[in-house]
Tab-separated table of C-alpha atoms and ligand atoms in Angstrom:
chain	number	residue	atom	x	y	z
A	4	UNK	CA	-5.864	-53.281	-50.332
A	5	UNK	CA	-3.478	-50.314	-50.614
A	6	UNK	CA	-0.019	-51.208	-49.351
A	7	UNK	CA	2.696	-48.703	-48.447
A	8	UNK	CA	6.106	-49.259	-46.925
A	9	UNK	CA	7.849	-46.796	-44.608
A	10	UNK	CA	11.518	-47.461	-43.952
A	11	UNK	CA	11.408	-46.088	-40.424
A	12	UNK	CA	8.772	-44.976	-37.954
A	13	UNK	CA	9.801	-41.334	-38.483
A	14	UNK	CA	8.535	-41.522	-42.102
A	15	UNK	CA	5.004	-42.462	-41.125
A	16	UNK	CA	2.511	-39.653	-41.940
A	17	UNK	CA	1.268	-37.812	-38.871
A	18	UNK	CA	-2.282	-36.907	-39.779
A	19	UNK	CA	-3.683	-40.128	-41.130
A	20	UNK	CA	-4.278	-43.468	-39.492
A	21	UNK	CA	-4.823	-46.552	-41.690
A	22	UNK	CA	-7.002	-49.483	-40.684
A	23	UNK	CA	-4.004	-51.765	-40.301
A	24	UNK	CA	-0.275	-51.575	-39.786
A	25	UNK	CA	2.417	-54.209	-39.723
A	26	UNK	CA	5.746	-53.544	-38.009
A	27	UNK	CA	8.948	-55.279	-39.107
A	28	UNK	CA	12.255	-55.677	-37.333
A	29	UNK	CA	13.515	-58.857	-38.870
A	30	UNK	CA	16.915	-58.534	-37.131
A	31	UNK	CA	15.721	-59.288	-34.507
A	32	UNK	CA	12.840	-57.867	-32.477
A	33	UNK	CA	9.865	-59.078	-34.503
A	34	UNK	CA	11.487	-62.482	-35.038
A	35	UNK	CA	11.922	-62.744	-31.267
A	36	UNK	CA	8.313	-61.635	-30.641
A	37	UNK	CA	7.027	-64.280	-33.079
A	38	UNK	CA	9.064	-67.048	-31.452
A	39	UNK	CA	8.172	-65.944	-27.917
A	40	UNK	CA	4.430	-66.011	-28.614
A	41	UNK	CA	4.762	-69.235	-30.597
A	42	UNK	CA	6.537	-70.778	-27.592
A	43	UNK	CA	3.732	-69.930	-25.206
A	44	UNK	CA	4.549	-66.496	-23.800
A	45	UNK	CA	1.326	-65.008	-22.475
A	46	UNK	CA	2.019	-61.597	-23.971
A	47	UNK	CA	4.795	-59.195	-24.931
A	48	UNK	CA	4.595	-55.662	-23.557
A	49	UNK	CA	6.827	-53.264	-25.456
A	50	UNK	CA	8.488	-50.127	-24.102
A	51	UNK	CA	10.691	-47.407	-25.551
A	52	UNK	CA	11.622	-46.166	-22.141
A	53	UNK	CA	13.516	-48.374	-19.699
A	54	UNK	CA	12.261	-46.580	-16.578
A	55	UNK	CA	8.675	-47.189	-17.643
A	56	UNK	CA	9.492	-50.819	-18.302
A	57	UNK	CA	11.046	-51.262	-14.852
A	58	UNK	CA	8.096	-49.519	-13.204
A	59	UNK	CA	5.672	-51.828	-14.984
A	60	UNK	CA	7.821	-54.862	-14.098
A	61	UNK	CA	7.465	-54.018	-10.414
A	62	UNK	CA	3.690	-54.510	-10.748
A	63	UNK	CA	4.135	-58.178	-11.705
A	64	UNK	CA	4.959	-61.060	-9.360
A	65	UNK	CA	8.614	-61.770	-10.136
A	66	UNK	CA	7.988	-65.345	-11.289
A	67	UNK	CA	5.417	-64.294	-13.873
A	68	UNK	CA	7.485	-61.871	-15.915
A	69	UNK	CA	10.670	-61.758	-17.953
A	70	UNK	CA	12.641	-58.636	-18.817
A	71	UNK	CA	14.007	-58.860	-22.336
A	72	UNK	CA	15.863	-56.392	-24.495
A	73	UNK	CA	18.979	-54.860	-25.952
A	74	UNK	CA	20.695	-51.604	-26.640
A	75	UNK	CA	23.061	-51.489	-29.594
A	76	UNK	CA	22.599	-55.263	-29.933
A	77	UNK	CA	23.829	-56.122	-26.431
A	78	UNK	CA	21.658	-57.396	-23.573
A	79	UNK	CA	20.558	-54.703	-21.141
A	80	UNK	CA	22.244	-54.946	-17.713
A	81	UNK	CA	20.014	-56.645	-15.179
A	82	UNK	CA	17.614	-58.040	-17.784
A	83	UNK	CA	16.811	-61.749	-17.958
A	84	UNK	CA	17.294	-62.086	-21.699
A	85	UNK	CA	18.807	-60.244	-24.636
A	86	UNK	CA	16.954	-59.966	-27.934
A	87	UNK	CA	17.845	-63.318	-29.459
A	88	UNK	CA	14.933	-65.388	-30.800
A	89	UNK	CA	16.880	-68.425	-29.574
A	90	UNK	CA	16.540	-67.266	-25.977
A	91	UNK	CA	12.746	-67.387	-25.847
A	92	UNK	CA	12.409	-71.167	-25.500
A	93	UNK	CA	9.162	-72.757	-24.252
A	94	UNK	CA	10.910	-73.719	-20.983
A	95	UNK	CA	11.725	-70.064	-20.304
A	96	UNK	CA	8.760	-68.101	-21.653
A	97	UNK	CA	5.724	-70.367	-21.448
A	98	UNK	CA	2.932	-68.655	-19.494
A	99	UNK	CA	5.088	-65.598	-18.800
A	100	UNK	CA	4.586	-61.928	-19.620
A	101	UNK	CA	7.582	-60.510	-21.437
A	102	UNK	CA	8.505	-56.876	-20.935
A	103	UNK	CA	10.604	-55.872	-23.906
A	104	UNK	CA	12.625	-52.885	-25.018
A	105	UNK	CA	14.885	-52.767	-28.059
A	106	UNK	CA	16.806	-50.051	-29.858
A	107	UNK	CA	14.461	-49.710	-32.828
A	108	UNK	CA	11.710	-52.326	-32.987
A	109	UNK	CA	9.796	-51.278	-29.902
A	110	UNK	CA	10.151	-47.617	-30.985
A	111	UNK	CA	8.517	-48.390	-34.341
A	112	UNK	CA	5.692	-50.231	-32.578
A	113	UNK	CA	5.170	-47.277	-30.303
A	114	UNK	CA	4.865	-44.898	-33.265
A	115	UNK	CA	1.874	-46.772	-34.738
A	116	UNK	CA	0.290	-47.987	-31.494
A	117	UNK	CA	-2.927	-46.066	-32.262
A	118	UNK	CA	-3.665	-48.077	-35.431
A	119	UNK	CA	-6.710	-50.235	-34.787
A	120	UNK	CA	-5.263	-53.467	-36.149
A	121	UNK	CA	-1.573	-53.672	-35.456
A	122	UNK	CA	0.569	-56.733	-36.133
A	123	UNK	CA	4.228	-57.625	-36.229
A	124	UNK	CA	5.850	-59.642	-38.962
A	125	UNK	CA	9.221	-61.222	-39.660
A	126	UNK	CA	10.313	-63.705	-42.289
A	127	UNK	CA	9.423	-66.573	-39.934
A	128	UNK	CA	5.701	-65.692	-39.845
A	129	UNK	CA	5.307	-63.822	-43.112
A	130	UNK	CA	2.702	-66.143	-44.637
A	131	UNK	CA	0.609	-66.206	-41.450
A	132	UNK	CA	0.452	-62.395	-41.434
A	133	UNK	CA	-0.303	-62.295	-45.171
A	134	UNK	CA	-3.221	-64.678	-44.651
A	135	UNK	CA	-4.510	-62.587	-41.772
A	136	UNK	CA	-4.506	-59.453	-43.944
A	137	UNK	CA	-6.150	-61.289	-46.824
A	138	UNK	CA	-8.909	-62.533	-44.544
A	139	UNK	CA	-9.525	-59.088	-43.057
A	140	UNK	CA	-9.140	-57.160	-46.322
A	141	UNK	CA	-8.315	-53.736	-44.853
A	142	UNK	CA	-8.508	-50.883	-47.369
A	143	UNK	CA	-5.103	-49.501	-46.396
A	144	UNK	CA	-2.108	-51.148	-44.729
A	145	UNK	CA	1.134	-49.524	-43.647
A	146	UNK	CA	4.169	-51.748	-43.453
A	147	UNK	CA	6.582	-50.016	-41.094
A	148	UNK	CA	10.269	-50.858	-40.880
A	149	UNK	CA	12.279	-50.276	-37.734
A	150	UNK	CA	15.518	-49.241	-39.402
A	151	UNK	CA	18.465	-48.262	-37.267
A	152	UNK	CA	18.087	-45.089	-35.167
A	153	UNK	CA	16.145	-43.306	-37.862
A	154	UNK	CA	17.932	-44.595	-40.923
A	155	UNK	CA	17.152	-47.193	-43.580
A	156	UNK	CA	17.799	-50.851	-43.033
A	157	UNK	CA	18.179	-53.378	-45.817
A	158	UNK	CA	16.766	-56.356	-43.945
A	159	UNK	CA	13.478	-54.686	-43.000
A	160	UNK	CA	12.967	-53.540	-46.574
A	161	UNK	CA	13.721	-57.088	-47.758
A	162	UNK	CA	11.131	-58.510	-45.348
A	163	UNK	CA	8.577	-55.873	-46.410
A	164	UNK	CA	9.126	-57.056	-49.984
A	165	UNK	CA	8.586	-60.656	-48.887
A	166	UNK	CA	5.217	-59.794	-47.332
A	167	UNK	CA	4.074	-57.763	-50.332
A	168	UNK	CA	5.193	-60.538	-52.710
A	169	UNK	CA	3.166	-63.086	-50.757
A	170	UNK	CA	0.070	-60.873	-50.838
A	171	UNK	CA	0.486	-60.331	-54.568
A	172	UNK	CA	0.861	-64.089	-55.154
A	173	UNK	CA	-2.312	-64.838	-53.215
A	174	UNK	CA	-4.520	-62.122	-54.609
A	175	UNK	CA	-2.910	-59.850	-57.244
A	176	UNK	CA	-6.186	-58.141	-58.124
A	177	UNK	CA	-6.853	-56.844	-54.642
A	178	UNK	CA	-3.359	-55.433	-53.915
A	179	UNK	CA	-2.243	-51.932	-54.876
A	180	UNK	CA	1.423	-51.127	-54.286
A	181	UNK	CA	1.266	-47.442	-53.383
A	182	UNK	CA	4.798	-46.136	-52.954
A	183	UNK	CA	8.246	-46.461	-54.506
A	184	UNK	CA	9.662	-47.730	-51.221
A	185	UNK	CA	7.548	-50.854	-51.589
A	186	UNK	CA	8.434	-51.286	-55.277
A	187	UNK	CA	12.101	-51.189	-54.243
A	188	UNK	CA	11.403	-53.635	-51.392
A	189	UNK	CA	9.823	-56.054	-53.872
A	190	UNK	CA	12.961	-55.848	-56.028
A	191	UNK	CA	15.131	-56.629	-53.030
A	192	UNK	CA	12.994	-59.671	-52.303
A	193	UNK	CA	13.346	-60.844	-55.916
A	194	UNK	CA	17.108	-60.418	-55.724
A	195	UNK	CA	17.761	-62.167	-52.394
A	196	UNK	CA	14.828	-64.497	-51.752
A	197	UNK	CA	16.885	-67.611	-52.436
A	198	UNK	CA	19.724	-66.465	-50.182
A	199	UNK	CA	17.946	-64.739	-47.349
A	200	UNK	CA	20.677	-65.240	-44.800
A	201	UNK	CA	23.193	-63.546	-47.113
A	202	UNK	CA	20.892	-60.519	-47.327
A	203	UNK	CA	20.693	-60.300	-43.544
A	204	UNK	CA	24.436	-60.697	-43.153
A	205	UNK	CA	25.138	-58.021	-45.794
A	206	UNK	CA	22.927	-55.482	-44.053
A	207	UNK	CA	24.743	-52.931	-41.906
A	208	UNK	CA	22.951	-54.213	-38.815
A	209	UNK	CA	23.936	-57.754	-39.769
A	210	UNK	CA	27.543	-56.585	-39.836
A	211	UNK	CA	27.034	-54.836	-36.495
A	212	UNK	CA	25.764	-58.070	-34.924
A	213	UNK	CA	28.662	-60.042	-36.404
A	214	UNK	CA	31.029	-57.483	-34.915
A	215	UNK	CA	29.524	-58.105	-31.476
A	216	UNK	CA	30.313	-61.825	-31.608
A	217	UNK	CA	29.093	-65.033	-33.157
A	218	UNK	CA	25.440	-64.652	-34.175
A	219	UNK	CA	25.334	-67.522	-36.678
A	220	UNK	CA	22.328	-69.136	-35.007
A	221	UNK	CA	20.455	-65.825	-34.942
A	222	UNK	CA	21.072	-65.239	-38.646
A	223	UNK	CA	19.866	-68.743	-39.473
A	224	UNK	CA	16.763	-68.370	-37.319
A	225	UNK	CA	15.874	-64.867	-38.568
A	226	UNK	CA	16.215	-65.913	-42.216
A	227	UNK	CA	13.849	-68.899	-41.977
A	228	UNK	CA	10.704	-68.362	-44.024
A	229	UNK	CA	7.070	-69.154	-43.140
A	230	UNK	CA	7.897	-71.584	-40.338
A	231	UNK	CA	5.490	-70.111	-37.742
A	232	UNK	CA	1.730	-69.656	-37.844
A	233	UNK	CA	1.641	-67.048	-35.110
A	234	UNK	CA	0.310	-63.529	-35.800
A	235	UNK	CA	1.444	-61.193	-33.010
A	236	UNK	CA	-1.452	-58.782	-32.541
A	237	UNK	CA	-1.731	-55.654	-30.422
A	238	UNK	CA	-4.515	-56.421	-27.941
A	239	UNK	CA	-4.167	-53.204	-26.015
A	240	UNK	CA	-1.766	-50.308	-26.432
A	241	UNK	CA	1.769	-51.669	-26.331
A	242	UNK	CA	0.703	-55.257	-25.592
A	243	UNK	CA	1.042	-58.019	-28.165
A	244	UNK	CA	-0.471	-61.428	-27.928
A	245	UNK	CA	-0.855	-64.434	-30.259
B	6	3SL	O1	16.836	-52.537	-32.875
B	6	3SL	C1	16.139	-53.449	-32.489
B	6	3SL	O2	14.980	-53.307	-32.163
B	6	3SL	C2	16.773	-54.817	-32.344
B	6	3SL	O3	16.022	-55.782	-32.977
B	6	3SL	C3	18.215	-54.813	-32.694
B	6	3SL	S1	19.087	-56.270	-32.313
B	6	3SL	O4	19.120	-57.127	-33.461
B	6	3SL	O5	18.537	-56.947	-31.183
B	6	3SL	O6	20.459	-55.832	-32.032
């Protein structure tokens, strides 16, 4: 299995499509997606564009859908929920379709929506996604970070390293680390794996969230490792399900 890491969706090659891709936005979109599906959400539909999201929302009975998302870290006006994984409790999301738009995570998902097997990963479900890849054995996997409006983010690289490290632990002979970005991500994982929350807090987006108010519970939740078995999987373009 050839593994490459791209820091942001913009870095993904245009004229090649791998068998599988895994999108990361550990702070916080893919952590929220994992918790929402774990807690019984029917599906998560992702949108870059808010008008498209609102149009789609109007096609659902009001009781069956939840609008969720942020811009710049803050909840979008008129939406039911922001992008905190703590907001997607079973009481709120069970059986519901979530319509989601975030600053970077949903944009990264959109960029690779044509990959046949598309998953999302965060630290919370890293092992579950690693096991899925090991069972499917795709020849080539792109790990795609969400970054922050086109630039590198430490926490996504760290989480990419965590996934690659897990794959290497399970089956070193079948994994080929293809690019320097992933070698660097593996080093980050080695450096911070025993203090994951500190890594997230040191990241520029971690500092941004702290500047917006107390996000202690979000940092704790997003830095938990391998606590969920859910593998969010694209079941049709832009729609993720467990
Ligand atoms: O950019 C994103 O997609 C979000 O995950 C950012 S935030 O953590 O919700 O602010």
